[in-house]
Amino acid sequence: MNVHRSCKSYDWESVPVLMYKEDGTHFKDITRRILFDGTTGIDAQLRYFEIQPGGYSTLESHEHVHQVLIIRGSGRALVGDSIIELKKLDCVEIKPQTWHQFQAGSEEPFGFLCLVAVDRDKPHRPTEADLVKLCSDDRIANFIRL
Amino acid sequence: MNVHRSCKSYDWESVPVLMYKEDGTHFKDITRRILFDGTTGIDAQLRYFEIQPGGYSTLESHEHVHQVLIIRGSGRALVGDSIIELKKLDCVEIKPQTWHQFQAGSEEPFGFLCLVAVDRDKPHRPTEADLVKLCSDDRIANFIRL
């Protein structure tokens, strides 16, 4: 049996806080924790991402699916061409090749579980042409952070 | 994009509340919801189980692994020969062929996420011989509900 005790709010003993990504300036104030690592006969990883107020994840797309469950605070996300409000316990599925970006609100951390397959492709960021297309929609242009 | 909005505390639009198991008297006051169903290229299901005060899951064992994250209330579990207290956000891994049973406390619902592989074996319940062995430990004998 492995037990990861939650030692304080949304932190766990023996679960390190990781950088969201190795490098880049296309995200802000976001951390990553791997709660279940996909090595136990379940070919999926459950990660916990937490975005501080004002922060955001990378605007990106990929073939693999994200299954997301909000467990802390609230925020917003671009998913495809929709901008959605997300609050605690909402579930959202990010389908393949769908532009997406998560953003925290201004007041509290925004935390969510994200389930992915262990075997998955790398995300890609929008090209200039993708950005022109995305930004032809004013709502999206005003939402995204690069 | 599929969104399951949480419509009230620990309940979701378009996520039906299911019976824990089809039949049996070896569990009490427990429901099951399938949040992510394993049909989207991720070969794992994320279920939400909720046990009402005084209720319990089946005492059982199986080859497949359970990865559990508590998201509501607190309770206790038998895992192997350990009886552990579990509170919100604790994570516990149930390894293959490990006897386990979850029990709610007396005051509040006890809710947890349980991640499993889509392709998994059926649980089995203890034989008379298994029970004799389990109950040779007084702590376990006093804990388990059949």
mmCIF file of C-alpha atoms in Angstrom:
data_model
loop_
_atom_site.group_PDB
_atom_site.id
_atom_site.type_symbol
_atom_site.label_atom_id
_atom_site.label_comp_id
_atom_site.label_asym_id
_atom_site.label_seq_id
_atom_site.Cartn_x
_atom_site.Cartn_y
_atom_site.Cartn_z
ATOM 1 C CA MET A 1 0.000 0.000 0.000
ATOM 2 C CA ASN A 2 1.218 3.485 -0.805
ATOM 3 C CA VAL A 3 -0.470 6.350 0.982
ATOM 4 C CA HIS A 4 0.139 9.976 0.071
ATOM 5 C CA ARG A 5 -1.157 11.946 3.010
ATOM 6 C CA SER A 6 -2.387 15.421 2.255
ATOM 7 C CA CYS A 7 -0.176 17.376 4.629
ATOM 8 C CA LYS A 8 -1.677 20.784 4.054
ATOM 9 C CA SER A 9 -4.295 22.170 1.759
ATOM 10 C CA TYR A 10 -3.720 20.719 -1.723
ATOM 11 C CA ASP A 11 -0.249 19.493 -0.966
ATOM 12 C CA TRP A 12 0.849 15.936 -0.344
ATOM 13 C CA GLU A 13 3.590 14.185 1.568
ATOM 14 C CA SER A 14 6.017 12.508 -0.824
ATOM 15 C CA VAL A 15 4.458 14.075 -3.922
ATOM 16 C CA PRO A 16 6.949 16.664 -5.186
ATOM 17 C CA VAL A 17 5.840 19.956 -6.613
ATOM 18 C CA LEU A 18 7.149 20.019 -10.177
ATOM 19 C CA MET A 19 7.671 22.747 -12.700
ATOM 20 C CA TYR A 20 4.758 22.876 -15.106
ATOM 21 C CA LYS A 21 7.171 22.670 -18.044
ATOM 22 C CA GLU A 22 10.952 22.717 -18.315
ATOM 23 C CA ASP A 23 11.131 26.167 -19.801
ATOM 24 C CA GLY A 24 9.169 28.793 -21.665
ATOM 25 C CA THR A 25 7.385 32.070 -21.128
ATOM 26 C CA HIS A 26 4.057 30.888 -22.532
ATOM 27 C CA PHE A 27 2.664 29.960 -19.101
ATOM 28 C CA LYS A 28 2.554 31.710 -15.749
ATOM 29 C CA ASP A 29 2.390 30.687 -12.084
ATOM 30 C CA ILE A 30 1.428 27.058 -12.556
ATOM 31 C CA THR A 31 2.740 23.920 -10.878
ATOM 32 C CA ARG A 32 2.338 20.196 -11.518
ATOM 33 C CA ARG A 33 2.140 17.191 -9.215
ATOM 34 C CA ILE A 34 1.882 13.561 -10.294
ATOM 35 C CA LEU A 35 -0.550 11.852 -7.929
ATOM 36 C CA PHE A 36 -0.745 8.491 -9.754
ATOM 37 C CA ASP A 37 2.114 7.856 -12.117
ATOM 38 C CA GLY A 38 0.835 5.167 -14.442
ATOM 39 C CA THR A 39 3.294 2.487 -13.352
ATOM 40 C CA THR A 40 0.846 0.254 -11.505
ATOM 41 C CA GLY A 41 -0.930 -1.495 -14.363
ATOM 42 C CA ILE A 42 -3.148 1.483 -15.095
ATOM 43 C CA ASP A 43 -1.903 3.106 -18.302
ATOM 44 C CA ALA A 44 -2.946 6.587 -17.217
ATOM 45 C CA GLN A 45 -1.486 9.352 -15.113
ATOM 46 C CA LEU A 46 -3.471 11.535 -12.758
ATOM 47 C CA ARG A 47 -1.790 14.915 -12.339
ATOM 48 C CA TYR A 48 -2.782 17.870 -10.172
ATOM 49 C CA PHE A 49 -2.172 21.297 -11.688
ATOM 50 C CA GLU A 50 -2.501 24.454 -9.682
ATOM 51 C CA ILE A 51 -2.541 27.949 -11.156
ATOM 52 C CA GLN A 52 -2.073 30.954 -8.902
ATOM 53 C CA PRO A 53 -4.309 34.026 -9.285
ATOM 54 C CA GLY A 54 -3.529 35.728 -12.588
ATOM 55 C CA GLY A 55 -1.663 32.691 -13.942
ATOM 56 C CA TYR A 56 -2.368 30.512 -16.949
ATOM 57 C CA SER A 57 -1.360 27.293 -18.700
ATOM 58 C CA THR A 58 0.156 27.139 -22.182
ATOM 59 C CA LEU A 59 -2.199 27.609 -25.117
ATOM 60 C CA GLU A 60 -1.703 24.301 -26.875
ATOM 61 C CA SER A 61 -3.188 21.364 -28.721
ATOM 62 C CA HIS A 62 -2.376 17.653 -29.072
ATOM 63 C CA GLU A 63 -3.810 14.358 -30.195
ATOM 64 C CA HIS A 64 -4.262 12.879 -26.715
ATOM 65 C CA VAL A 65 -7.336 13.549 -24.618
ATOM 66 C CA HIS A 66 -7.400 15.416 -21.308
ATOM 67 C CA GLN A 67 -10.027 14.522 -18.753
ATOM 68 C CA VAL A 68 -10.161 17.363 -16.237
ATOM 69 C CA LEU A 69 -11.859 17.641 -12.841
ATOM 70 C CA ILE A 70 -11.677 20.923 -10.966
ATOM 71 C CA ILE A 71 -10.963 20.422 -7.265
ATOM 72 C CA ARG A 72 -9.917 23.885 -6.080
ATOM 73 C CA GLY A 73 -11.257 27.348 -6.737
ATOM 74 C CA SER A 74 -12.572 28.468 -10.072
ATOM 75 C CA GLY A 75 -11.276 29.794 -13.343
ATOM 76 C CA ARG A 76 -11.872 29.894 -17.044
ATOM 77 C CA ALA A 77 -10.708 27.914 -20.041
ATOM 78 C CA LEU A 78 -10.579 28.179 -23.780
ATOM 79 C CA VAL A 79 -11.621 24.818 -25.204
ATOM 80 C CA GLY A 80 -11.841 24.832 -28.994
ATOM 81 C CA ASP A 81 -13.760 28.002 -29.739
ATOM 82 C CA SER A 82 -15.590 28.077 -26.401
ATOM 83 C CA ILE A 83 -14.595 30.100 -23.367
ATOM 84 C CA ILE A 84 -16.043 28.402 -20.320
ATOM 85 C CA GLU A 85 -16.303 29.201 -16.651
ATOM 86 C CA LEU A 86 -15.144 26.342 -14.453
ATOM 87 C CA LYS A 87 -15.852 25.856 -10.775
ATOM 88 C CA LYS A 88 -15.055 23.206 -8.214
ATOM 89 C CA LEU A 89 -16.139 19.673 -9.249
ATOM 90 C CA ASP A 90 -16.898 20.549 -12.869
ATOM 91 C CA CYS A 91 -15.554 17.957 -15.308
ATOM 92 C CA VAL A 92 -14.391 18.791 -18.795
ATOM 93 C CA GLU A 93 -13.036 16.619 -21.595
ATOM 94 C CA ILE A 94 -10.528 18.165 -23.992
ATOM 95 C CA LYS A 95 -10.868 16.245 -27.238
ATOM 96 C CA PRO A 96 -7.978 15.575 -29.649
ATOM 97 C CA GLN A 97 -6.485 18.506 -31.573
ATOM 98 C CA THR A 98 -8.421 21.109 -29.591
ATOM 99 C CA TRP A 99 -6.829 24.410 -28.651
ATOM 100 C CA HIS A 100 -7.045 24.896 -24.923
ATOM 101 C CA GLN A 101 -5.758 27.161 -22.185
ATOM 102 C CA PHE A 102 -6.679 27.331 -18.490
ATOM 103 C CA GLN A 103 -6.612 30.605 -16.576
ATOM 104 C CA ALA A 104 -7.043 31.231 -12.867
ATOM 105 C CA GLY A 105 -9.283 34.009 -11.631
ATOM 106 C CA SER A 106 -7.829 36.945 -9.743
ATOM 107 C CA GLU A 107 -8.550 35.882 -6.186
ATOM 108 C CA GLU A 108 -7.743 32.259 -5.426
ATOM 109 C CA PRO A 109 -5.672 29.349 -6.704
ATOM 110 C CA PHE A 110 -7.334 27.291 -9.428
ATOM 111 C CA GLY A 111 -6.567 23.592 -9.097
ATOM 112 C CA PHE A 112 -7.566 20.678 -11.253
ATOM 113 C CA LEU A 113 -6.909 17.001 -11.757
ATOM 114 C CA CYS A 114 -5.966 16.028 -15.296
ATOM 115 C CA LEU A 115 -6.105 12.404 -16.433
ATOM 116 C CA VAL A 116 -4.027 11.437 -19.476
ATOM 117 C CA ALA A 117 -2.807 8.247 -21.127
ATOM 118 C CA VAL A 118 0.782 7.320 -20.270
ATOM 119 C CA ASP A 119 1.544 6.902 -23.974
ATOM 120 C CA ARG A 120 0.750 10.290 -25.475
ATOM 121 C CA ASP A 121 1.988 12.784 -28.021
ATOM 122 C CA LYS A 122 3.730 16.044 -27.228
ATOM 123 C CA PRO A 123 1.643 19.229 -27.196
ATOM 124 C CA HIS A 124 2.175 21.786 -29.915
ATOM 125 C CA ARG A 125 1.778 25.536 -29.717
ATOM 126 C CA PRO A 126 -0.035 27.635 -32.289
ATOM 127 C CA THR A 127 1.801 28.769 -35.406
ATOM 128 C CA GLU A 128 1.431 32.343 -36.658
ATOM 129 C CA ALA A 129 -1.260 31.084 -39.032
ATOM 130 C CA ASP A 130 -3.088 29.340 -36.172
ATOM 131 C CA LEU A 131 -2.976 32.559 -34.155
ATOM 132 C CA VAL A 132 -4.380 34.627 -37.000
ATOM 133 C CA LYS A 133 -7.259 32.166 -37.244
ATOM 134 C CA LEU A 134 -7.822 32.015 -33.485
ATOM 135 C CA CYS A 135 -7.696 35.793 -33.126
ATOM 136 C CA SER A 136 -10.249 36.354 -35.867
ATOM 137 C CA ASP A 137 -12.680 35.708 -33.017
ATOM 138 C CA ASP A 138 -12.509 38.741 -30.703
ATOM 139 C CA ARG A 139 -13.552 36.722 -27.666
ATOM 140 C CA ILE A 140 -10.631 34.376 -28.181
ATOM 141 C CA ALA A 141 -8.225 37.190 -29.033
ATOM 142 C CA ASN A 142 -9.120 38.901 -25.768
ATOM 143 C CA PHE A 143 -8.844 35.698 -23.750
ATOM 144 C CA ILE A 144 -5.618 34.018 -24.762
ATOM 145 C CA ARG A 145 -2.262 34.692 -23.130
ATOM 146 C CA LEU A 146 0.893 33.911 -25.061
ATOM 147 C CA MET B 1 -15.933 19.114 -25.650
ATOM 148 C CA ASN B 2 -17.974 17.366 -22.987
ATOM 149 C CA VAL B 3 -18.603 19.254 -19.783
ATOM 150 C CA HIS B 4 -20.202 17.667 -16.740
ATOM 151 C CA ARG B 5 -21.271 20.581 -14.590
ATOM 152 C CA SER B 6 -21.412 19.924 -10.891
ATOM 153 C CA CYS B 7 -25.013 20.853 -10.248
ATOM 154 C CA LYS B 8 -25.004 20.463 -6.498
ATOM 155 C CA SER B 9 -22.523 19.306 -3.947
ATOM 156 C CA TYR B 10 -20.859 16.135 -5.315
ATOM 157 C CA ASP B 11 -23.444 15.545 -7.976
ATOM 158 C CA TRP B 12 -23.077 16.153 -11.695
ATOM 159 C CA GLU B 13 -25.372 16.981 -14.577
ATOM 160 C CA SER B 14 -25.581 14.064 -16.995
ATOM 161 C CA VAL B 15 -23.622 11.711 -14.724
ATOM 162 C CA PRO B 16 -26.115 9.163 -13.425
ATOM 163 C CA VAL B 17 -25.999 7.861 -9.889
ATOM 164 C CA LEU B 18 -25.507 4.109 -10.203
ATOM 165 C CA MET B 19 -25.946 1.241 -7.848
ATOM 166 C CA TYR B 20 -22.616 0.260 -6.312
ATOM 167 C CA LYS B 21 -23.183 -3.346 -7.363
ATOM 168 C CA GLU B 22 -26.096 -5.162 -8.955
ATOM 169 C CA ASP B 23 -27.049 -7.072 -5.846
ATOM 170 C CA GLY B 24 -25.765 -8.295 -2.531
ATOM 171 C CA THR B 25 -25.921 -7.543 1.163
ATOM 172 C CA HIS B 26 -22.170 -7.265 1.631
ATOM 173 C CA PHE B 27 -22.194 -3.469 1.203
ATOM 174 C CA LYS B 28 -24.291 -0.656 2.638
ATOM 175 C CA ASP B 29 -25.341 2.838 1.553
ATOM 176 C CA ILE B 30 -22.852 3.337 -1.243
ATOM 177 C CA THR B 31 -23.319 4.752 -4.729
ATOM 178 C CA ARG B 32 -21.156 4.886 -7.849
ATOM 179 C CA ARG B 33 -20.748 7.484 -10.606
ATOM 180 C CA ILE B 34 -18.555 7.127 -13.675
ATOM 181 C CA LEU B 35 -16.936 10.519 -14.285
ATOM 182 C CA PHE B 36 -14.589 9.440 -17.109
ATOM 183 C CA ASP B 37 -15.564 6.225 -18.793
ATOM 184 C CA GLY B 38 -12.400 5.039 -20.508
ATOM 185 C CA THR B 39 -13.713 5.386 -24.065
ATOM 186 C CA THR B 40 -11.644 8.402 -25.084
ATOM 187 C CA GLY B 41 -8.246 6.831 -25.710
ATOM 188 C CA ILE B 42 -7.399 6.660 -22.023
ATOM 189 C CA ASP B 43 -7.657 3.036 -20.916
ATOM 190 C CA ALA B 44 -8.776 3.939 -17.420
ATOM 191 C CA GLN B 45 -12.013 4.815 -15.694
ATOM 192 C CA LEU B 46 -12.359 7.440 -13.000
ATOM 193 C CA ARG B 47 -15.301 6.652 -10.744
ATOM 194 C CA TYR B 48 -16.707 8.571 -7.781
ATOM 195 C CA PHE B 49 -17.953 6.450 -4.892
ATOM 196 C CA GLU B 50 -19.891 7.936 -2.031
ATOM 197 C CA ILE B 51 -20.665 6.138 1.208
ATOM 198 C CA GLN B 52 -23.281 7.525 3.564
ATOM 199 C CA PRO B 53 -22.627 7.654 7.319
ATOM 200 C CA GLY B 54 -22.535 4.127 8.695
ATOM 201 C CA GLY B 55 -22.141 2.605 5.242
ATOM 202 C CA TYR B 56 -19.349 0.492 3.762
ATOM 203 C CA SER B 57 -18.035 -1.043 0.558
ATOM 204 C CA THR B 58 -17.644 -4.774 -0.045
ATOM 205 C CA LEU B 59 -14.696 -6.487 1.593
ATOM 206 C CA GLU B 60 -12.927 -7.800 -1.490
ATOM 207 C CA SER B 61 -9.718 -8.423 -3.353
ATOM 208 C CA HIS B 62 -8.657 -8.528 -7.008
ATOM 209 C CA GLU B 63 -5.645 -8.468 -9.275
ATOM 210 C CA HIS B 64 -6.196 -4.940 -10.608
ATOM 211 C CA VAL B 65 -4.944 -1.866 -8.795
ATOM 212 C CA HIS B 66 -7.125 0.850 -7.280
ATOM 213 C CA GLN B 67 -5.785 4.380 -7.086
ATOM 214 C CA VAL B 68 -7.967 6.272 -4.635
ATOM 215 C CA LEU B 69 -8.209 9.999 -3.838
ATOM 216 C CA ILE B 70 -10.544 11.138 -1.084
ATOM 217 C CA ILE B 71 -12.528 14.235 -2.083
ATOM 218 C CA ARG B 72 -15.313 14.352 0.504
ATOM 219 C CA GLY B 73 -15.413 13.828 4.239
ATOM 220 C CA SER B 74 -13.394 11.224 6.014
ATOM 221 C CA GLY B 75 -13.542 7.549 6.840
ATOM 222 C CA ARG B 76 -11.489 4.472 7.390
ATOM 223 C CA ALA B 77 -10.270 1.576 5.294
ATOM 224 C CA LEU B 78 -8.851 -1.867 5.698
ATOM 225 C CA VAL B 79 -5.987 -2.221 3.219
ATOM 226 C CA GLY B 80 -4.174 -5.535 3.565
ATOM 227 C CA ASP B 81 -3.627 -5.862 7.303
ATOM 228 C CA SER B 82 -3.665 -2.110 7.966
ATOM 229 C CA ILE B 83 -6.638 -0.093 9.164
ATOM 230 C CA ILE B 84 -6.102 3.491 8.081
ATOM 231 C CA GLU B 85 -7.836 6.780 8.708
ATOM 232 C CA LEU B 86 -8.533 8.675 5.497
ATOM 233 C CA LYS B 87 -9.356 12.347 5.149
ATOM 234 C CA LYS B 88 -10.007 14.680 2.282
ATOM 235 C CA LEU B 89 -7.225 14.726 -0.375
ATOM 236 C CA ASP B 90 -5.409 11.675 0.972
ATOM 237 C CA CYS B 91 -4.322 9.287 -1.801
ATOM 238 C CA VAL B 92 -4.080 5.544 -1.359
ATOM 239 C CA GLU B 93 -3.011 2.796 -3.721
ATOM 240 C CA ILE B 94 -4.594 -0.630 -3.283
ATOM 241 C CA LYS B 95 -2.105 -3.129 -4.669
ATOM 242 C CA PRO B 96 -3.058 -6.399 -6.401
ATOM 243 C CA GLN B 97 -4.637 -9.168 -4.299
ATOM 244 C CA THR B 98 -5.051 -6.964 -1.243
ATOM 245 C CA TRP B 99 -8.114 -7.262 0.971
ATOM 246 C CA HIS B 100 -9.795 -3.884 1.272
ATOM 247 C CA GLN B 101 -12.960 -2.294 2.576
ATOM 248 C CA PHE B 102 -13.921 1.375 2.907
ATOM 249 C CA GLN B 103 -16.167 2.592 5.702
ATOM 250 C CA ALA B 104 -17.725 6.008 6.233
ATOM 251 C CA GLY B 105 -17.657 7.638 9.628
ATOM 252 C CA SER B 106 -20.871 8.296 11.507
ATOM 253 C CA GLU B 107 -21.399 11.951 10.652
ATOM 254 C CA GLU B 108 -20.851 12.827 7.011
ATOM 255 C CA PRO B 109 -20.715 11.238 3.570
ATOM 256 C CA PHE B 110 -17.356 9.772 2.618
ATOM 257 C CA GLY B 111 -16.566 10.280 -1.053
ATOM 258 C CA PHE B 112 -13.597 9.197 -3.095
ATOM 259 C CA LEU B 113 -12.355 8.990 -6.647
ATOM 260 C CA CYS B 114 -11.166 5.554 -7.731
ATOM 261 C CA LEU B 115 -9.033 5.121 -10.843
ATOM 262 C CA VAL B 116 -8.952 1.661 -12.446
ATOM 263 C CA ALA B 117 -7.861 0.137 -15.744
ATOM 264 C CA VAL B 118 -10.692 -0.464 -18.195
ATOM 265 C CA ASP B 119 -9.520 -4.051 -18.681
ATOM 266 C CA ARG B 120 -9.634 -5.538 -15.208
ATOM 267 C CA ASP B 121 -10.541 -8.713 -13.353
ATOM 268 C CA LYS B 122 -13.646 -9.180 -11.235
ATOM 269 C CA PRO B 123 -13.327 -8.752 -7.476
ATOM 270 C CA HIS B 124 -13.631 -11.779 -5.250
ATOM 271 C CA ARG B 125 -14.960 -11.969 -1.734
ATOM 272 C CA PRO B 126 -13.277 -13.837 1.097
ATOM 273 C CA THR B 127 -13.844 -17.566 1.496
ATOM 274 C CA GLU B 128 -14.502 -19.041 4.935
ATOM 275 C CA ALA B 129 -10.796 -19.872 5.132
ATOM 276 C CA ASP B 130 -9.861 -16.298 4.200
ATOM 277 C CA LEU B 131 -12.169 -14.987 6.922
ATOM 278 C CA VAL B 132 -10.686 -17.244 9.557
ATOM 279 C CA LYS B 133 -7.260 -15.915 8.652
ATOM 280 C CA LEU B 134 -8.394 -12.270 8.518
ATOM 281 C CA CYS B 135 -10.241 -12.558 11.829
ATOM 282 C CA SER B 136 -7.239 -14.029 13.617
ATOM 283 C CA ASP B 137 -6.282 -10.368 13.950
ATOM 284 C CA ASP B 138 -8.702 -8.775 16.437
ATOM 285 C CA ARG B 139 -8.349 -5.333 14.898
ATOM 286 C CA ILE B 140 -9.471 -6.685 11.547
ATOM 287 C CA ALA B 141 -12.192 -8.864 13.074
ATOM 288 C CA ASN B 142 -13.627 -5.801 14.798
ATOM 289 C CA PHE B 143 -13.381 -3.666 11.682
ATOM 290 C CA ILE B 144 -14.802 -5.667 8.826
ATOM 291 C CA ARG B 145 -18.464 -5.698 7.860
ATOM 292 C CA LEU B 146 -19.817 -8.638 5.895
#
